[in-house]
Coordinates of C-alpha atoms in Angstrom, one line a residue:
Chain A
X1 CA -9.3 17.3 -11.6
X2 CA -7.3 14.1 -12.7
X3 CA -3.5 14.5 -12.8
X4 CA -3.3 14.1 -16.2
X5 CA 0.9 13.9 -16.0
X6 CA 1.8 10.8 -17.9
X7 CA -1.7 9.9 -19.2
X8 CA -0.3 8.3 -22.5
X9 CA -4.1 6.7 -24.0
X10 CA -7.6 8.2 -23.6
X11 CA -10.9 6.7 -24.2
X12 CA -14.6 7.1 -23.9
X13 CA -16.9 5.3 -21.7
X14 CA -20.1 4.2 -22.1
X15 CA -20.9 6.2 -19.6
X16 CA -19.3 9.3 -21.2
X17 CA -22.4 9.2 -23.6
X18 CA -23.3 12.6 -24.6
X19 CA -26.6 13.5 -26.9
X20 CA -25.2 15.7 -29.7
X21 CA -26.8 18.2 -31.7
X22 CA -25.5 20.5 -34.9
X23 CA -26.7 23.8 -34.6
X24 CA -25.4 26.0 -37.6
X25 CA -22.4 27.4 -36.0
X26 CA -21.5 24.8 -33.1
X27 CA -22.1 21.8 -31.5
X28 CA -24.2 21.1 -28.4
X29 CA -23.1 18.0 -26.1
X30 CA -25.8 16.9 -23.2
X31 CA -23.6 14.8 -21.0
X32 CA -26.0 12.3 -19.6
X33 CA -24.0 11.7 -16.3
X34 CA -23.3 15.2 -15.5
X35 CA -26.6 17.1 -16.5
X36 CA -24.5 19.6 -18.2
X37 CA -24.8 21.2 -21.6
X38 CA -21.5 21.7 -23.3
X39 CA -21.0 24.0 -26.4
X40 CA -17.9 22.9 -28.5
X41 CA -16.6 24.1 -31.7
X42 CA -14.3 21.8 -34.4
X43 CA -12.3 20.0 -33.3
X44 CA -13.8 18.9 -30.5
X45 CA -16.6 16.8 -32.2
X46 CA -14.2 15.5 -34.9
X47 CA -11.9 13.9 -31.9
X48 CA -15.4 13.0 -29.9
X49 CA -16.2 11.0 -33.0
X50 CA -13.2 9.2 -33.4
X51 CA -13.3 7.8 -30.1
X52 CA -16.7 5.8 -30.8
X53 CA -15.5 2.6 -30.6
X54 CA -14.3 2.9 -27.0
X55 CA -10.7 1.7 -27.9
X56 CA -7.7 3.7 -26.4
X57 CA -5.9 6.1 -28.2
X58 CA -2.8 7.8 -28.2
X59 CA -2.7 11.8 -28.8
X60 CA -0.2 10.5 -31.9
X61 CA -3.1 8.1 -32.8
X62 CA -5.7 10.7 -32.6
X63 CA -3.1 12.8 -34.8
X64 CA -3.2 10.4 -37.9
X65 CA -6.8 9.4 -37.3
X66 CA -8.0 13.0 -38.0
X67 CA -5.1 13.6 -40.5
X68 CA -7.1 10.7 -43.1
X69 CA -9.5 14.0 -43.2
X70 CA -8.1 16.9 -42.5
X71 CA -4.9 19.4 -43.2
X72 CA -3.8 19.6 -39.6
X73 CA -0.3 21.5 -40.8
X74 CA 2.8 20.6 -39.1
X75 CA 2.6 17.2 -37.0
X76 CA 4.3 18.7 -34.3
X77 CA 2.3 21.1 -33.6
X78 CA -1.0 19.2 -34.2
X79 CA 0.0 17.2 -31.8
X80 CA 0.3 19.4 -29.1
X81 CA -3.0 20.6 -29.5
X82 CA -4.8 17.2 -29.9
X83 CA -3.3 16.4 -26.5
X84 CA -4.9 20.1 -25.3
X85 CA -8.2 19.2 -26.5
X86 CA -8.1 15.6 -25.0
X87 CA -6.8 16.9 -21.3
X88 CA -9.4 19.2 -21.9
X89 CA -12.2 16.7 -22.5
X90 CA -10.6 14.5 -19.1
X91 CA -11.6 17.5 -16.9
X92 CA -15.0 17.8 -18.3
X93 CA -15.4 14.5 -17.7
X94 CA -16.5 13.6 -21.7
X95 CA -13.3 11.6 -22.0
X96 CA -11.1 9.5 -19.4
X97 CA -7.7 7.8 -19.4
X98 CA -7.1 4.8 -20.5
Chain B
X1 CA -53.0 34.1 6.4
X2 CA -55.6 37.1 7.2
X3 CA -56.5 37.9 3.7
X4 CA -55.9 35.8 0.8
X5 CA -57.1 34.6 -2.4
X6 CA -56.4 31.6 -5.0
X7 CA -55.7 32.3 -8.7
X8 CA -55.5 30.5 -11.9
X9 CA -53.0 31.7 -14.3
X10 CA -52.7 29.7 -17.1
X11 CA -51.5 26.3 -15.9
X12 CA -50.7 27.7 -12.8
X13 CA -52.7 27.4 -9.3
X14 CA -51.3 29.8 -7.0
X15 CA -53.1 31.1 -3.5
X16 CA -51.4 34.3 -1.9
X17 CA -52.0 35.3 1.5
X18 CA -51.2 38.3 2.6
X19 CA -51.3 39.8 6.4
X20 CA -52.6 42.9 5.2
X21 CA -55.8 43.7 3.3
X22 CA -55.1 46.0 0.5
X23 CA -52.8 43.8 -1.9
X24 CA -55.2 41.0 -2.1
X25 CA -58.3 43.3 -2.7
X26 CA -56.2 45.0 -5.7
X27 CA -55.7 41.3 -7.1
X28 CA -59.4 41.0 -6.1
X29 CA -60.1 43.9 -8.8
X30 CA -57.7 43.0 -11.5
X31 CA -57.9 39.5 -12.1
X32 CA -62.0 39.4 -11.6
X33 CA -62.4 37.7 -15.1
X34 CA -59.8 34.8 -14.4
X35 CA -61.2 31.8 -13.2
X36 CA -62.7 31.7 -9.8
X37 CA -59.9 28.7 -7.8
X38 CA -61.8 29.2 -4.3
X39 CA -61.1 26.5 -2.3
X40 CA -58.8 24.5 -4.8
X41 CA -55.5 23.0 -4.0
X42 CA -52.9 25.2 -5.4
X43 CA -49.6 24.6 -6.6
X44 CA -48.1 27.1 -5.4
X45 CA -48.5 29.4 -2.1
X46 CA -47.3 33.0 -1.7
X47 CA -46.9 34.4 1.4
X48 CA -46.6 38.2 2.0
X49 CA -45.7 38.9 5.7
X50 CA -44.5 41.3 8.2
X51 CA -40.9 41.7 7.8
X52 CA -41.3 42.1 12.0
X53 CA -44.6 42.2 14.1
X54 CA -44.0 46.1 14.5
X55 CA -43.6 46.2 10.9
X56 CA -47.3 45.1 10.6
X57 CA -48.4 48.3 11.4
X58 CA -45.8 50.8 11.7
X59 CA -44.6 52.2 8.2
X60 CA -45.6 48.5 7.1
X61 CA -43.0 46.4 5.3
X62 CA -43.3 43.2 3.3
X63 CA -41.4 40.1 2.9
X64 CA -42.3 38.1 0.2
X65 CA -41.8 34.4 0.8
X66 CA -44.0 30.9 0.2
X67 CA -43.5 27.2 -1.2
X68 CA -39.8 29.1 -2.7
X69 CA -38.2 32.0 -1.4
X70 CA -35.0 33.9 -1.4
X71 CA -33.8 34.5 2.1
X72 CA -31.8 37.9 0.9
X73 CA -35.1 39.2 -1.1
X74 CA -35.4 43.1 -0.2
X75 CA -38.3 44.0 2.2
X76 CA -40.7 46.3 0.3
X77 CA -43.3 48.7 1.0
X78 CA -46.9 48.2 1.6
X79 CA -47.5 50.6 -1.1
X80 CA -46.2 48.1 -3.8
X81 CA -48.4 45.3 -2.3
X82 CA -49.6 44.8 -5.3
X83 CA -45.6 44.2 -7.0
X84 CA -45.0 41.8 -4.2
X85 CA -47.5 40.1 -4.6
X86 CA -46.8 39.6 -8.6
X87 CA -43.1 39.0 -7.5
X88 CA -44.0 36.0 -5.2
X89 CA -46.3 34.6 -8.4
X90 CA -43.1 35.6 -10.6
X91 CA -40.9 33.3 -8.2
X92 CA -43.0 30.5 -7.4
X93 CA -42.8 29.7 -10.9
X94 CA -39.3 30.6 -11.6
X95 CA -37.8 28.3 -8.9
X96 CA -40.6 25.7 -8.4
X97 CA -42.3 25.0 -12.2
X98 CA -40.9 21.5 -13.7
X99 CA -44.3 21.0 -15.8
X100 CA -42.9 23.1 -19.0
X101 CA -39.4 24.4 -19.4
X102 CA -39.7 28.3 -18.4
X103 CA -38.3 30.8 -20.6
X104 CA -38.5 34.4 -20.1
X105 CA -39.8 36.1 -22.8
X106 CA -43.4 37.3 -23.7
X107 CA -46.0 36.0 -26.4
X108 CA -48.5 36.4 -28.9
X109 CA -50.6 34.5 -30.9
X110 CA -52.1 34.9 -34.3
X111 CA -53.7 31.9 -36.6
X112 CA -52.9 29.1 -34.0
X113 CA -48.6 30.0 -33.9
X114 CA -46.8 32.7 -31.8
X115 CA -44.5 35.2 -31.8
X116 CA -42.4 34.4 -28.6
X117 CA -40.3 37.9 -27.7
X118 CA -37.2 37.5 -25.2
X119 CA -34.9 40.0 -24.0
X120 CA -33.7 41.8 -20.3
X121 CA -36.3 43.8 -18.3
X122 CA -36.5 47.0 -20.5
X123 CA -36.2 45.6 -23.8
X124 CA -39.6 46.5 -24.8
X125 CA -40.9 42.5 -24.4
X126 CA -43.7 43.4 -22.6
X127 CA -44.9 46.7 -23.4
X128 CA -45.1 45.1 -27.2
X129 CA -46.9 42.4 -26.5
X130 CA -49.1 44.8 -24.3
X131 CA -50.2 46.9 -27.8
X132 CA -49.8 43.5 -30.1
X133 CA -52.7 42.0 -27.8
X134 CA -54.5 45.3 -29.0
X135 CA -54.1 44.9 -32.2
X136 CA -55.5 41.4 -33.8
X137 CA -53.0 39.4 -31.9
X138 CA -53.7 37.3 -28.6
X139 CA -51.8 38.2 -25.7
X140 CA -50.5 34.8 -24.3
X141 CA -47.9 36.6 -21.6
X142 CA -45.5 38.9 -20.7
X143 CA -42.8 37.4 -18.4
X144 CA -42.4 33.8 -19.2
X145 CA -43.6 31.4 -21.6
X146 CA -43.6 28.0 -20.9
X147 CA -42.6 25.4 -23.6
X148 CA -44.7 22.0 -23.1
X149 CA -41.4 19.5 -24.1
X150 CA -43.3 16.8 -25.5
X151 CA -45.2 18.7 -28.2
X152 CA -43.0 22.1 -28.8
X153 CA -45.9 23.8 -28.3
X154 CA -45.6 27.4 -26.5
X155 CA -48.1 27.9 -23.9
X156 CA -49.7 31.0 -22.1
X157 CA -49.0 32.5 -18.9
X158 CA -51.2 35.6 -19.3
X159 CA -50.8 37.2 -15.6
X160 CA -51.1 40.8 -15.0
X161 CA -48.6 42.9 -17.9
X162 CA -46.3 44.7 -15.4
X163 CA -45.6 48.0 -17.2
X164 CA -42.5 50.3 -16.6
X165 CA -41.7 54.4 -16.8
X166 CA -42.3 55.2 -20.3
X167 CA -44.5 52.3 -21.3
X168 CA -47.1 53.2 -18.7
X169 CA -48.3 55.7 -20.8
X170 CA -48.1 54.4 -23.8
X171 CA -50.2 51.2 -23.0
X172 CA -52.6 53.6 -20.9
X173 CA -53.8 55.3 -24.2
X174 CA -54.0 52.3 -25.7
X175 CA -56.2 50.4 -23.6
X176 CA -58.1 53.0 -21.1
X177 CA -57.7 53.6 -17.7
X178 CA -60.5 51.2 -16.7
X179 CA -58.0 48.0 -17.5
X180 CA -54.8 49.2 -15.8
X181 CA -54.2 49.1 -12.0
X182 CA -53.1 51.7 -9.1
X183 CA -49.8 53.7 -9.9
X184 CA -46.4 51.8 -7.9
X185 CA -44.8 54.7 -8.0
X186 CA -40.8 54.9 -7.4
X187 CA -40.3 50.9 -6.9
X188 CA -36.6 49.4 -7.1
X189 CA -37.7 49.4 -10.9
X190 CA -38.7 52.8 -11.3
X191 CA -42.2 53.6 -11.8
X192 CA -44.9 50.3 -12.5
X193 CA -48.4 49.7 -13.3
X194 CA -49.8 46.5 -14.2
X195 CA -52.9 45.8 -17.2
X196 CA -55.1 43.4 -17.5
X197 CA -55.4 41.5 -20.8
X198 CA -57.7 41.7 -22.5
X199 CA -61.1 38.7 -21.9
X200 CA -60.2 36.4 -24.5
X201 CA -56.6 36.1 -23.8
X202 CA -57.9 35.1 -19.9
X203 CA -60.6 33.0 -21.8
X204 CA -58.1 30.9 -23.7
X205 CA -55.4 30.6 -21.3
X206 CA -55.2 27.0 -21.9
X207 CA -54.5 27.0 -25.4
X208 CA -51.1 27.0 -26.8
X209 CA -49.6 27.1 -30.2
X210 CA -46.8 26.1 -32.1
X211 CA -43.9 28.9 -32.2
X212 CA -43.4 30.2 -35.2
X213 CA -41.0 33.5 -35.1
X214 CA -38.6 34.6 -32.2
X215 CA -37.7 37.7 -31.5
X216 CA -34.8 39.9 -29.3
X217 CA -36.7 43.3 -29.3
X218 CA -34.0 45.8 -27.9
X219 CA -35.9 49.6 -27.1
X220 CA -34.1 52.9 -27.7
X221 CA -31.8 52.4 -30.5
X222 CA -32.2 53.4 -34.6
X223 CA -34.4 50.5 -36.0
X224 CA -32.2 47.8 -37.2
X225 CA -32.8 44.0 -37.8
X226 CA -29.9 41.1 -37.6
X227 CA -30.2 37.7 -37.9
X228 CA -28.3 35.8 -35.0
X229 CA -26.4 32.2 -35.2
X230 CA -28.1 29.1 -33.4
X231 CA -25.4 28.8 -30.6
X232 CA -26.1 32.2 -29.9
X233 CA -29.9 31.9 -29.9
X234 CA -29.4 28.8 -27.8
X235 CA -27.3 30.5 -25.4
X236 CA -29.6 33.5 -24.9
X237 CA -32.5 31.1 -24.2
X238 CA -30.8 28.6 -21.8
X239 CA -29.7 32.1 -20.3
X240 CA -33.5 33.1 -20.2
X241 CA -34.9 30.3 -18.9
X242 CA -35.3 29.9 -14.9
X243 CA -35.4 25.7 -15.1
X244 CA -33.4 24.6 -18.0
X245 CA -30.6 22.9 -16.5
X246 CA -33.0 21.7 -13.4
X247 CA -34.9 19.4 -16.6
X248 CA -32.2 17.5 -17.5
X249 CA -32.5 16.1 -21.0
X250 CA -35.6 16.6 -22.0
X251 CA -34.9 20.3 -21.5
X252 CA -32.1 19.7 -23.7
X253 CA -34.1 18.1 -26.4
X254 CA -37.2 20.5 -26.5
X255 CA -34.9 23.9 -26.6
X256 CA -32.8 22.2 -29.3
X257 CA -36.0 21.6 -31.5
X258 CA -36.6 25.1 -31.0
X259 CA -33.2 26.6 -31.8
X260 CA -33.6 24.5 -35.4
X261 CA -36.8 25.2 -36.2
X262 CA -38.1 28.8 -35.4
X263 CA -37.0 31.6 -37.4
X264 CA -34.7 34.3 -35.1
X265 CA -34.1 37.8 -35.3
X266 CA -32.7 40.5 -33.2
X267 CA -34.3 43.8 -33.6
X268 CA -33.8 47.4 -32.6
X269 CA -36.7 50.0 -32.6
X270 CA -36.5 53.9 -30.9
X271 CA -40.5 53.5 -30.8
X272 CA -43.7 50.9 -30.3
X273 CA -45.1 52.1 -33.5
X274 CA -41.8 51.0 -35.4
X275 CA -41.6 48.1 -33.4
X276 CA -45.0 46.9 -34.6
X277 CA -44.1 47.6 -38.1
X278 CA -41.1 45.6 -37.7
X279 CA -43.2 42.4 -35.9
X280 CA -45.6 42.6 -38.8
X281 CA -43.2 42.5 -41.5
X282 CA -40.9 39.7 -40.2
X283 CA -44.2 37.9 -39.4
X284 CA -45.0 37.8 -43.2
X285 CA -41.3 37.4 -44.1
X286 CA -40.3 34.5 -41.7
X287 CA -43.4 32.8 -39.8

């Protein structure tokens, strides 16, 4: 697991490709590198999608990115949680520091 | 080995050799109408062997084993000879097939599609498709069915129908006595008997269909139907199939095209008559 203390940016790798597909009620990720399946729900594929370009981005980045779309509530908050997800995404090894 | 014998089931080459006569002369009996594999290279071997030399002879005791075997597997009698030997098929395939992805579930076939049925040991799976194949549909199998990845199409595996308890019964009056082997009684799953299928389903064990209604039959409860959510569905089937995550991608990619594009349904039934009704109804609803 990555000491993720301090990470301040996140991106994704070419190598972090996943294949995605919608089923009615989630989202399934095939993460080439890995061989594993992964099962997310919103907003997992929302953030995944807004990392396409490969460019690093800041949790606060991330924040405003998904706040063009969405009502995320209090900024704070959101925040918080965006960094969750991401940290999250680091240790399944779909996302990596920048 | 002493005694042994090569079978075809479905795509399936497997020879078994066991050090004792009587299990390969029951397999002898029951699959007669399957293709005759003398002397062809099989792609699987099963081995059923003394657990020790003494063990040969005195109160005899079995450990099945072959190409892929499970060091901690439980010794069993000589009695169930006939279960071991259907085990060792069972788990030759489970652990070493990579031509299809392997999901375990049973299936029948009606107008070129099938009804693929899924579920725990004791949901019913097989004992339906047991009286299905006796009633206009054509038994495909009744422990795994093996989607081809490139095409989607489901294709047979129409071994032996291993029936439990109750469903011995049941299937006996349905078929005759003349189609159903010796009486394992008092195995680690209760009592067992195995059927043969019927001639055409061993006839046309090399052609598949497209699936075109899924089922999670669930015996003993009041007769209910529910639909079920893809990730669900998807999780159920990655849980029931042996070599999903051993395929890699195109695993990934063939079970997904499933998940979208065949109807789902969960249902409850207290007896096989209801259950039939049931199958016949969503059949016309849904496939």
């Amino acid at each position: 697991m990555p000491d993720l203390d301090g990470v301040t940016a996140y991106r994704r790798d070419e190598a972090d490709a996943v294949a995605t597909c919608v089923l009615d009620d989630l989202t399934l990720l095939y993460h080439h590198r890995s061989g594993q399946t992964h099962m997310v729900i919103s907003p997992v594929p929302e953030i995944l999608e807004r990392m396409a370009d490969g460019a690093p981005v800041t949790v606060q980045a991330m924040h405003d990115r998904l706040a063009r779309d969405y009502d995320l509530g209090p900024v704070d908050d959101a925040v918080v949680e965006i960094g969750v997800h991401l940290d999250a995404l680091v240790a399944l090894g779909l996302v990596r520091p920048a | 080995m002493k005694h042994a014998i090569t079978l075809r089931i479905g795509p399936a080459t497997f020879r078994i050799g066991s050090a004792w006569r009587q299990p390969i002369a029951d397999l002898a009996r029951l699959y007669a109408a399957y293709p005759d594999m003398g002397g062809a290279i099989a792609d699987f071997t099963v081995r059923l062997q003394p657990t020790s030399l003494a063990r040969r002879w005195v109160r005899p005791s079995i450990f099945i084993t072959g190409d892929h075997g499970l060091a901690d597997a439980a010794p069993m009698s000589l009695a169930h000879g006939l279960l071991a030997a259907e085990m060792g098929m069972n788990l030759q395939m489970a652990l070493g097939w990579r031509r299809h992805l392997l999901l375990h579930a049973s299936s029948v076939e009606k107008d070129g599609r099938v009804l693929v049925m899924t579920g725990e040991s004791g949901s019913g799976k097989s004992t339906l498709a047991a009286l299905l194949g006796e009633r206009g549909w054509r038994f495909m199998g009744d422990e795994f069915a093996l989607l081809d990845m490139d095409s989607g199409a489901i294709l047979p595996f129409p071994r032996l129908v291993s029936l439990k308890n109750r469903a011995i019964e049941v299937v006996t009056q349905a078929v005759g006595d003349a189609r159903m082997g010796p009486l394992l009684a008092a195995t680690a799953k209760g009592d067992i008997r195995h059927m043969v299928p019927r001639t055409d389903a061993v006839a046309r064990m090399g052609d598949g269909g497209m699936p075109a209604l899924l089922l999670f039959p669930r015996f003993g409860h009041d007769a209910a139907v529910r639909p079920l959510g893809q990730g669900e569905i998807f999780m159920r089937l990655t849980q029931a199939s042996t070599n999903y995550v051993a395929l890699g991608e195109a695993a990934f990619t063939a079970l997904t095209r499933f998940v979208a594009h065949v109807p789902a349904r969960a249902i409850d039934f207290p007896t096989g008559d209801d259950a039939i009704a049931m199958v016949d109804r969503l059949w016309e609803e849904l496939a």
